[in-house]
Short mmCIF file of C-alpha atoms and ligand atoms in Angstrom, two decimals:
data_model
loop_
_atom_site.label_atom_id
_atom_site.label_comp_id
_atom_site.label_asym_id
_atom_site.label_seq_id
_atom_site.Cartn_x
_atom_site.Cartn_y
_atom_site.Cartn_z
CA MET A 142 3.05 -27.89 -7.54
CA ASN A 143 1.54 -29.57 -4.09
CA MET A 144 -2.40 -28.90 -3.62
CA ALA A 145 -4.12 -29.15 -0.51
CA VAL A 146 -7.97 -29.82 -1.02
CA LYS A 147 -10.28 -28.10 1.41
CA GLU A 148 -13.74 -29.46 2.10
CA VAL A 149 -16.15 -26.79 2.14
CA ASP A 150 -19.99 -26.55 3.39
CA TYR A 151 -22.06 -24.38 1.98
CA GLU A 152 -25.88 -23.78 2.08
CA GLN A 153 -28.34 -24.59 -0.72
CA PRO A 154 -31.75 -23.63 -0.49
CA GLN A 155 -34.79 -26.31 -0.98
CA ALA A 156 -36.98 -25.76 -3.67
CA ASP A 157 -39.67 -23.74 -1.51
CA VAL A 158 -37.64 -20.64 -0.54
CA SER A 159 -40.38 -19.01 1.42
CA GLY A 160 -39.23 -19.66 4.66
CA ALA A 161 -37.39 -22.95 3.87
CA VAL A 162 -34.55 -24.15 6.31
CA CYS A 163 -31.24 -24.44 4.14
CA ALA A 164 -29.67 -27.66 3.68
CA THR A 165 -26.11 -27.98 4.12
CA LYS A 166 -24.04 -29.22 0.90
CA HIS A 167 -20.60 -30.25 0.46
CA ALA A 168 -18.02 -28.77 -2.38
CA TRP A 169 -14.42 -28.61 -2.45
CA ALA A 170 -11.28 -26.24 -3.16
CA ARG A 171 -8.20 -27.11 -4.25
CA VAL A 172 -5.52 -24.58 -2.58
CA PRO A 173 -1.87 -24.35 -3.97
CA GLU A 174 0.95 -24.42 -1.59
CA GLU A 175 3.01 -20.81 -1.27
CA PRO A 176 5.79 -20.78 -3.48
CA SER A 177 9.62 -20.14 -2.48
CA GLN A 178 10.69 -16.61 -2.94
CA THR A 179 13.09 -17.90 -5.97
CA GLU A 180 10.04 -19.56 -7.35
CA ARG A 181 8.00 -16.49 -7.16
CA ALA A 182 10.60 -14.29 -8.90
CA ALA A 183 10.90 -16.80 -11.60
CA LEU A 184 7.16 -17.39 -12.12
CA LYS A 185 6.61 -13.61 -12.40
CA ASN A 186 9.25 -12.95 -14.76
CA LYS A 187 7.72 -15.76 -16.85
CA ILE A 188 4.36 -14.41 -16.65
CA ARG A 189 5.65 -10.80 -17.60
CA ARG A 190 6.89 -12.52 -20.66
CA LEU A 191 4.27 -14.38 -21.52
CA LEU A 192 1.77 -11.39 -21.51
CA ASN A 193 3.55 -9.69 -23.84
CA GLU A 194 4.06 -12.69 -26.12
CA LYS A 195 0.44 -13.52 -26.05
CA ASN A 196 -1.11 -10.09 -26.14
CA ALA A 197 -2.61 -10.82 -22.80
CA VAL A 198 -3.75 -8.68 -19.75
CA MET A 199 -4.41 -9.73 -16.16
CA VAL A 200 -7.70 -9.12 -14.28
CA SER A 201 -7.56 -9.58 -10.85
CA HIS A 202 -10.15 -9.54 -7.81
CA TYR A 203 -9.17 -7.88 -4.46
CA TYR A 204 -9.36 -11.15 -2.69
CA VAL A 205 -6.85 -12.96 -4.59
CA HIS A 206 -3.19 -13.61 -3.41
CA PRO A 207 -1.24 -10.36 -2.95
CA ASP A 208 1.15 -11.41 -5.89
CA LEU A 209 -1.70 -11.75 -8.30
CA GLN A 210 -2.98 -8.23 -7.32
CA ASP A 211 0.38 -6.63 -7.65
CA LEU A 212 1.60 -8.33 -11.11
CA ALA A 213 -1.64 -7.34 -12.66
CA GLU A 214 -1.22 -3.64 -11.72
CA GLU A 215 2.46 -3.72 -12.76
CA THR A 216 1.75 -5.11 -16.00
CA GLY A 217 -1.28 -3.06 -17.13
CA GLY A 218 -4.00 -4.97 -15.94
CA LEU A 219 -6.64 -4.44 -13.15
CA VAL A 220 -7.14 -5.43 -9.69
CA SER A 221 -10.59 -4.33 -8.66
CA ASP A 222 -14.09 -5.22 -7.43
CA SER A 223 -16.30 -7.52 -9.95
CA LEU A 224 -18.25 -4.59 -11.58
CA GLU A 225 -14.93 -2.84 -12.71
CA MET A 226 -13.57 -6.18 -13.68
CA ALA A 227 -16.23 -6.71 -16.01
CA ARG A 228 -15.91 -3.22 -17.44
CA PHE A 229 -12.04 -3.54 -17.82
CA GLY A 230 -12.24 -6.85 -19.66
CA ARG A 231 -14.86 -5.74 -22.18
CA ASP A 232 -12.99 -2.42 -23.08
CA HIS A 233 -9.21 -3.65 -22.77
CA ALA A 234 -7.76 -4.35 -26.24
CA ALA A 235 -5.89 -7.38 -25.45
CA GLN A 236 -7.47 -10.65 -26.82
CA THR A 237 -6.45 -12.72 -23.95
CA LEU A 238 -7.85 -11.78 -20.57
CA VAL A 239 -6.67 -13.82 -17.75
CA VAL A 240 -9.22 -13.51 -14.80
CA SER A 241 -8.01 -14.32 -11.22
CA GLY A 242 -10.86 -14.56 -9.04
CA VAL A 243 -13.87 -17.10 -9.36
CA ARG A 244 -15.66 -18.84 -12.02
CA PHE A 245 -18.49 -16.26 -12.37
CA MET A 246 -15.96 -13.54 -13.12
CA GLY A 247 -14.48 -15.22 -16.10
CA GLU A 248 -18.09 -16.28 -17.44
CA THR A 249 -18.96 -12.52 -17.38
CA ALA A 250 -15.96 -11.59 -19.26
CA LYS A 251 -16.59 -14.08 -21.61
CA ILE A 252 -20.28 -13.14 -22.39
CA LEU A 253 -18.95 -9.52 -22.87
CA SER A 254 -16.15 -10.45 -25.19
CA PRO A 255 -17.11 -13.63 -27.11
CA GLU A 256 -14.39 -13.19 -29.39
CA LYS A 257 -11.55 -13.15 -26.91
CA ARG A 258 -9.86 -15.57 -25.11
CA VAL A 259 -10.65 -15.85 -21.40
CA LEU A 260 -8.17 -17.89 -19.18
CA MET A 261 -8.46 -18.68 -15.59
CA PRO A 262 -5.85 -20.24 -13.51
CA ASP A 263 -8.39 -22.57 -12.09
CA LEU A 264 -11.83 -23.26 -13.58
CA ASP A 265 -13.09 -25.11 -10.61
CA ALA A 266 -13.01 -21.97 -8.39
CA THR A 267 -16.59 -21.59 -8.09
CA CYS A 268 -18.91 -19.42 -5.09
CA SER A 269 -21.45 -20.82 -2.41
CA LEU A 270 -24.10 -17.99 -3.97
CA ASP A 271 -23.56 -19.76 -7.50
CA LEU A 272 -23.49 -23.36 -6.12
CA GLY A 273 -26.85 -22.29 -4.09
CA CYS A 274 -28.88 -21.09 -6.89
CA PRO A 275 -29.37 -23.68 -9.73
CA VAL A 276 -30.86 -22.53 -12.79
CA ASP A 277 -33.86 -25.02 -12.84
CA GLU A 278 -34.77 -24.15 -9.20
CA PHE A 279 -34.30 -20.51 -9.92
CA SER A 280 -36.22 -20.61 -12.79
CA ALA A 281 -39.14 -22.11 -11.28
CA PHE A 282 -39.04 -19.46 -8.68
CA CYS A 283 -39.23 -17.11 -11.10
CA ASP A 284 -41.92 -18.53 -12.92
CA ALA A 285 -44.00 -18.58 -9.86
CA HIS A 286 -43.63 -14.94 -9.61
CA PRO A 287 -44.22 -13.39 -13.11
CA ASP A 288 -45.18 -10.16 -11.99
CA ARG A 289 -41.76 -9.35 -10.36
CA THR A 290 -38.91 -7.81 -11.89
CA VAL A 291 -35.73 -10.35 -11.70
CA VAL A 292 -32.75 -8.72 -10.09
CA VAL A 293 -29.63 -11.08 -9.92
CA TYR A 294 -26.39 -10.79 -8.17
CA ALA A 295 -23.08 -11.10 -10.47
CA ASN A 296 -22.24 -14.05 -8.41
CA THR A 297 -24.34 -16.48 -10.61
CA SER A 298 -24.01 -18.75 -13.39
CA ALA A 299 -24.38 -17.45 -16.94
CA ALA A 300 -27.72 -19.37 -17.27
CA VAL A 301 -29.29 -17.82 -14.00
CA LYS A 302 -27.81 -14.47 -15.62
CA ALA A 303 -29.84 -15.11 -18.57
CA ARG A 304 -32.89 -15.69 -16.68
CA SER A 305 -32.80 -12.17 -15.25
CA ASP A 306 -33.95 -8.64 -16.23
CA TRP A 307 -31.11 -6.56 -14.32
CA LEU A 308 -27.74 -7.89 -12.95
CA VAL A 309 -26.00 -5.94 -9.99
CA THR A 310 -22.88 -6.14 -8.14
CA SER A 311 -22.90 -5.09 -4.56
CA SER A 312 -21.30 -1.57 -5.44
CA CYS A 313 -24.28 -0.55 -7.51
CA ALA A 314 -27.19 -2.74 -6.21
CA LEU A 315 -28.58 -0.10 -4.05
CA ASP A 316 -28.62 2.49 -6.41
CA ILE A 317 -30.33 0.06 -9.33
CA VAL A 318 -32.80 -1.38 -6.83
CA ARG A 319 -33.74 2.17 -5.63
CA ALA A 320 -34.21 2.95 -9.36
CA LEU A 321 -36.41 0.11 -10.01
CA LYS A 322 -38.66 0.81 -7.01
CA ASP A 323 -39.12 4.32 -8.07
CA LYS A 324 -40.49 3.03 -11.38
CA GLY A 325 -42.89 0.89 -9.57
CA HIS A 326 -41.21 -2.62 -9.82
CA LYS A 327 -41.73 -5.24 -7.36
CA ILE A 328 -38.58 -7.20 -7.15
CA LEU A 329 -37.39 -10.96 -7.14
CA TRP A 330 -33.89 -11.17 -5.82
CA ALA A 331 -31.26 -13.76 -5.97
CA PRO A 332 -29.35 -15.24 -4.47
CA ASP A 333 -27.48 -13.73 -1.36
CA ARG A 334 -30.05 -13.18 1.14
CA HIS A 335 -28.18 -11.11 3.49
CA LEU A 336 -27.23 -8.31 0.68
CA GLY A 337 -30.93 -8.57 -0.46
CA GLY A 338 -32.11 -7.80 3.11
CA TYR A 339 -29.71 -4.82 3.38
CA ILE A 340 -30.89 -3.65 0.31
CA GLN A 341 -34.89 -4.11 1.06
CA ARG A 342 -33.93 -2.34 4.58
CA GLU A 343 -32.28 0.46 2.92
CA THR A 344 -34.44 1.35 -0.11
CA GLY A 345 -37.75 -0.12 1.24
CA ALA A 346 -38.33 -1.86 -2.19
CA ASP A 347 -40.66 -4.79 -2.44
CA MET A 348 -38.13 -7.89 -2.61
CA LEU A 349 -38.78 -11.65 -2.56
CA LEU A 350 -35.48 -13.01 -1.25
CA TRP A 351 -33.83 -16.36 -2.59
CA ASN A 352 -32.17 -18.05 0.46
CA GLY A 353 -28.39 -18.08 -0.47
CA SER A 354 -25.43 -16.98 1.38
CA CYS A 355 -21.67 -16.32 0.98
CA ILE A 356 -19.69 -18.91 3.21
CA VAL A 357 -17.26 -16.09 4.01
CA HIS A 358 -19.46 -13.20 4.99
CA ASN A 359 -22.10 -15.40 6.70
CA GLU A 360 -19.43 -16.37 9.21
CA PHE A 361 -18.88 -12.92 10.67
CA LYS A 362 -19.96 -12.71 14.39
CA ALA A 363 -21.71 -9.60 15.83
CA LEU A 364 -21.48 -10.57 19.55
CA GLU A 365 -17.33 -11.14 19.09
CA LEU A 366 -17.33 -7.94 16.88
CA GLU A 367 -19.19 -5.87 19.77
CA ARG A 368 -16.13 -7.28 22.39
CA LEU A 369 -13.36 -6.35 19.65
CA LYS A 370 -15.11 -2.90 19.29
CA GLN A 371 -14.90 -2.25 22.89
CA GLN A 372 -11.33 -3.17 22.94
CA HIS A 373 -10.54 -0.72 20.10
CA PRO A 374 -13.16 2.20 20.91
CA GLY A 375 -11.73 4.41 18.23
CA ALA A 376 -11.85 2.08 15.53
CA LYS A 377 -14.47 2.20 12.73
CA VAL A 378 -16.14 -1.03 11.54
CA LEU A 379 -16.17 -1.43 7.63
CA VAL A 380 -18.54 -4.39 6.38
CA HIS A 381 -19.23 -6.07 3.11
CA PRO A 382 -23.22 -6.39 2.62
CA GLU A 383 -23.03 -9.89 2.46
CA SER A 384 -22.59 -10.24 5.89
CA PRO A 385 -25.42 -11.02 8.42
CA ALA A 386 -27.88 -8.08 9.23
CA ASP A 387 -26.67 -8.03 13.04
CA VAL A 388 -23.16 -7.69 11.84
CA ILE A 389 -24.08 -4.89 9.40
CA ALA A 390 -26.05 -3.08 12.16
CA LEU A 391 -22.64 -2.57 13.68
CA ALA A 392 -20.77 -1.02 10.76
CA ASP A 393 -19.45 2.65 10.42
CA ALA A 394 -19.49 2.10 6.73
CA VAL A 395 -21.36 -0.65 4.66
CA GLY A 396 -19.86 -1.27 1.00
CA SER A 397 -18.75 -3.34 -1.53
CA THR A 398 -14.95 -4.25 -1.88
CA SER A 399 -14.25 -0.84 -3.47
CA GLY A 400 -16.52 0.92 -0.93
CA ILE A 401 -14.65 -0.45 1.72
CA LEU A 402 -11.52 0.69 0.11
CA LYS A 403 -12.97 4.47 -0.56
CA ALA A 404 -14.13 4.38 3.10
CA ALA A 405 -10.93 3.60 4.60
CA ARG A 406 -9.30 6.28 2.44
CA ASP A 407 -11.81 8.89 3.45
CA MET A 408 -12.77 8.12 7.05
CA ASP A 409 -10.88 10.15 9.84
CA ALA A 410 -9.98 7.04 12.11
CA ARG A 411 -6.43 5.65 12.75
CA GLU A 412 -7.81 1.85 13.19
CA PHE A 413 -10.55 -0.11 11.53
CA ILE A 414 -12.10 -3.48 11.62
CA VAL A 415 -13.10 -5.10 8.31
CA ALA A 416 -15.72 -7.65 7.95
CA THR A 417 -15.01 -8.91 4.29
CA ASP A 418 -12.43 -11.78 2.96
CA ASN A 419 -8.93 -10.98 4.30
CA GLY A 420 -7.49 -10.76 0.73
CA MET A 421 -8.61 -7.07 0.97
CA MET A 422 -6.08 -6.38 3.55
CA HIS A 423 -3.48 -6.07 1.00
CA LYS A 424 -4.88 -3.18 -0.76
CA LEU A 425 -6.33 -1.55 2.58
CA ARG A 426 -2.74 -1.50 3.94
CA THR A 427 -0.63 -0.66 0.76
CA LEU A 428 -2.93 2.41 0.22
CA ASN A 429 -2.90 3.46 3.55
CA PRO A 430 0.23 2.85 5.40
CA GLY A 431 -0.63 5.21 8.50
CA LYS A 432 -3.76 3.27 9.53
CA VAL A 433 -4.24 -0.26 11.41
CA PHE A 434 -6.53 -2.74 9.95
CA LEU A 435 -7.95 -5.33 12.15
CA GLU A 436 -9.98 -8.73 10.89
CA ALA A 437 -13.65 -8.98 11.72
CA PRO A 438 -13.97 -12.28 14.27
CA THR A 439 -15.36 -15.15 12.62
CA SER A 440 -14.61 -17.32 15.56
CA GLY A 441 -15.44 -16.88 19.22
CA ASN A 442 -18.19 -18.98 21.26
CA SER A 443 -21.15 -18.34 18.21
CA ALA A 444 -18.45 -19.67 15.71
CA THR A 445 -18.42 -22.55 13.51
CA CYS A 446 -15.93 -20.86 11.46
CA LYS A 447 -16.13 -22.58 7.67
CA SER A 448 -13.94 -19.97 6.01
CA CYS A 449 -12.09 -18.12 8.52
CA ALA A 450 -12.51 -14.98 6.28
CA HIS A 451 -10.80 -16.26 3.07
CA CYS A 452 -12.73 -17.53 0.66
CA PRO A 453 -11.37 -20.97 -0.58
CA TRP A 454 -11.94 -20.58 -4.16
CA MET A 455 -10.34 -17.31 -4.51
CA ALA A 456 -7.32 -19.05 -2.89
CA MET A 457 -7.21 -21.39 -5.72
CA ASN A 458 -5.91 -18.75 -8.08
CA SER A 459 -1.68 -18.72 -7.72
CA LEU A 460 1.16 -17.59 -9.91
CA ALA A 461 1.94 -21.05 -11.19
CA GLY A 462 -1.84 -21.24 -12.07
CA VAL A 463 -1.65 -18.04 -14.32
CA ALA A 464 1.92 -18.94 -15.60
CA GLY A 465 0.28 -22.37 -16.79
CA VAL A 466 -2.59 -21.36 -18.48
CA LEU A 467 -0.81 -18.45 -20.34
CA GLU A 468 1.75 -21.11 -21.29
CA THR A 469 -0.47 -23.80 -22.53
CA GLY A 470 -3.89 -22.02 -23.32
CA THR A 471 -5.82 -24.52 -21.25
CA ASN A 472 -8.33 -23.61 -18.69
CA GLU A 473 -10.29 -21.48 -21.52
CA VAL A 474 -13.74 -20.20 -20.08
CA PHE A 475 -16.52 -21.08 -22.53
CA VAL A 476 -20.09 -19.99 -22.06
CA ASP A 477 -22.83 -21.67 -24.48
CA PRO A 478 -23.02 -19.19 -27.09
CA ALA A 479 -27.02 -19.91 -27.35
CA ILE A 480 -27.31 -18.07 -23.92
CA ILE A 481 -24.74 -15.43 -24.55
CA PRO A 482 -27.08 -12.63 -25.92
CA ARG A 483 -29.65 -13.16 -23.38
CA ALA A 484 -27.04 -13.27 -20.30
CA ARG A 485 -25.58 -10.11 -21.99
CA LEU A 486 -28.75 -8.12 -21.60
CA PRO A 487 -28.81 -7.92 -17.97
CA ILE A 488 -25.10 -6.90 -17.70
CA ASP A 489 -25.42 -4.35 -20.68
CA ARG A 490 -28.26 -2.85 -18.61
CA MET A 491 -25.81 -2.74 -15.37
CA LEU A 492 -22.81 -1.42 -17.06
CA ALA A 493 -24.95 1.56 -18.90
CA PHE A 494 -26.72 2.49 -15.53
CA THR A 495 -23.17 2.47 -13.61
CA SER A 496 -21.76 4.37 -16.45
CA ALA A 497 -24.43 7.22 -16.49
CA LEU A 498 -24.04 7.30 -12.89
CA LYS A 499 -20.39 7.97 -13.10
CA GLY A 500 -20.85 10.70 -15.40
CA GLY A 501 -23.24 12.56 -13.51
CA LEU A 502 -26.23 11.61 -15.90
CA ASP A 503 -29.46 10.75 -15.14
CA ALA A 504 -29.03 6.86 -14.88
CA GLY A 505 -32.78 6.43 -13.61
CA SER A 506 -33.90 7.33 -16.95
CA LEU A 507 -32.03 3.98 -18.16
CA VAL A 508 -34.89 2.19 -16.02
CA PRO A 509 -38.21 1.69 -17.82
CA ASN A 510 -41.46 2.23 -15.95
CA LEU A 511 -43.03 -1.07 -14.88
CA GLY A 512 -44.91 -2.59 -17.70
CA ALA A 513 -42.62 -1.07 -20.18
CA ALA A 514 -39.53 -3.25 -19.67
P1 LIG B 637 -17.50 -7.45 -5.08
O1 LIG B 637 -18.39 -7.40 -6.14
O2 LIG B 637 -17.71 -6.16 -3.98
O3 LIG B 637 -16.14 -7.36 -5.80
O4 LIG B 637 -17.48 -8.68 -4.41
C1 LIG B 637 -17.41 -9.87 -5.14
C2 LIG B 637 -17.54 -10.86 -4.26
O5 LIG B 637 -17.32 -12.23 -4.20
C3 LIG B 637 -17.79 -10.82 -2.73
O6 LIG B 637 -17.61 -11.62 -1.80
FE1 LIG B 638 -18.60 -16.22 -3.40
FE2 LIG B 638 -18.21 -15.30 -1.02
FE3 LIG B 638 -16.05 -16.38 -2.49
FE4 LIG B 638 -17.20 -14.13 -3.00
S1 LIG B 638 -16.08 -14.63 -0.95
S2 LIG B 638 -16.67 -15.42 -4.36
S3 LIG B 638 -19.55 -14.18 -2.57
S4 LIG B 638 -17.92 -17.60 -1.51
#
């Protein structure tokens, strides 16, 4: 299959993160060509057969190609946000997990299930938040602030997770930080500065922020969004909190990928403007056939459009990639066994906290008072 290589700029903070100006760094993504209809059908049949033969299950993120979302669901797997992907992979009986998403999602699955084989269509599918938070610099940042509880977003390496006290995803970050604040914790947050800033504003917690950002959400433009709102006065605006603060300020609902889906289902409107990766449009449209979904602008006068609302690394996942790794067993995700137990601790805390919340239990009781952690 042909592959187009995309050059990608991302921001990596300098060692002194307090107010430092970001230096732009460079990465790349390898995006496969769309298969023909005949090739698609053949690849899907092959994947269905191989999943059975290999006792494997597909776990896909909402941002990957619609074919990979639909096939995961049709074959008894899952399409969801990063939190539910982690829980599903841990709890499913299959011995092989095929994770379509980005590297941190495969690593989280491996940390939670070291005995399982975790395969990914392309192991180079990374994330600008992960790239922008190298473990050595992050550890130095933590060492400089020993009085703070370290809360790390799931979009990070296993080594960064192993340096943290709590892991969060965008669907549970508010609840976990609020609970930590209630128990007297001051927080060191990494890596996404927009998500961190949003949580700080919502909870009033004392948070020191790492200076990372998502190359997709960082590109949404408030000025152009206001103009689009004027053209669609009845539309509700749904925003992922990795977006800049001035974009979040225009939102009718702010939420993770699953939060955005829930808001679209529950809100009494016909039109929606959506500020997140446009891979989400597939689920939004199929679950809400009577509603219209417009992409929030990443272009216009103030644009640099590096990603145009689609993550280049999520785009590296393909049917051919899934079929290939199932057939050959290549692209297995490995995590250094020496760090797995320590990296697992903050993930287990997050999963226990969110299970308690779901079950209507007192999740806050799982958060220790400051000094007892
Ligand atoms: P969710 O945790 O909402 O699935 O988002 C992951 C992600 O990479 C967002 O850009
Ligand atoms: Fe990372 Fe942004 Fe891509 Fe999500 S959309 S994987 S945060 S670069």
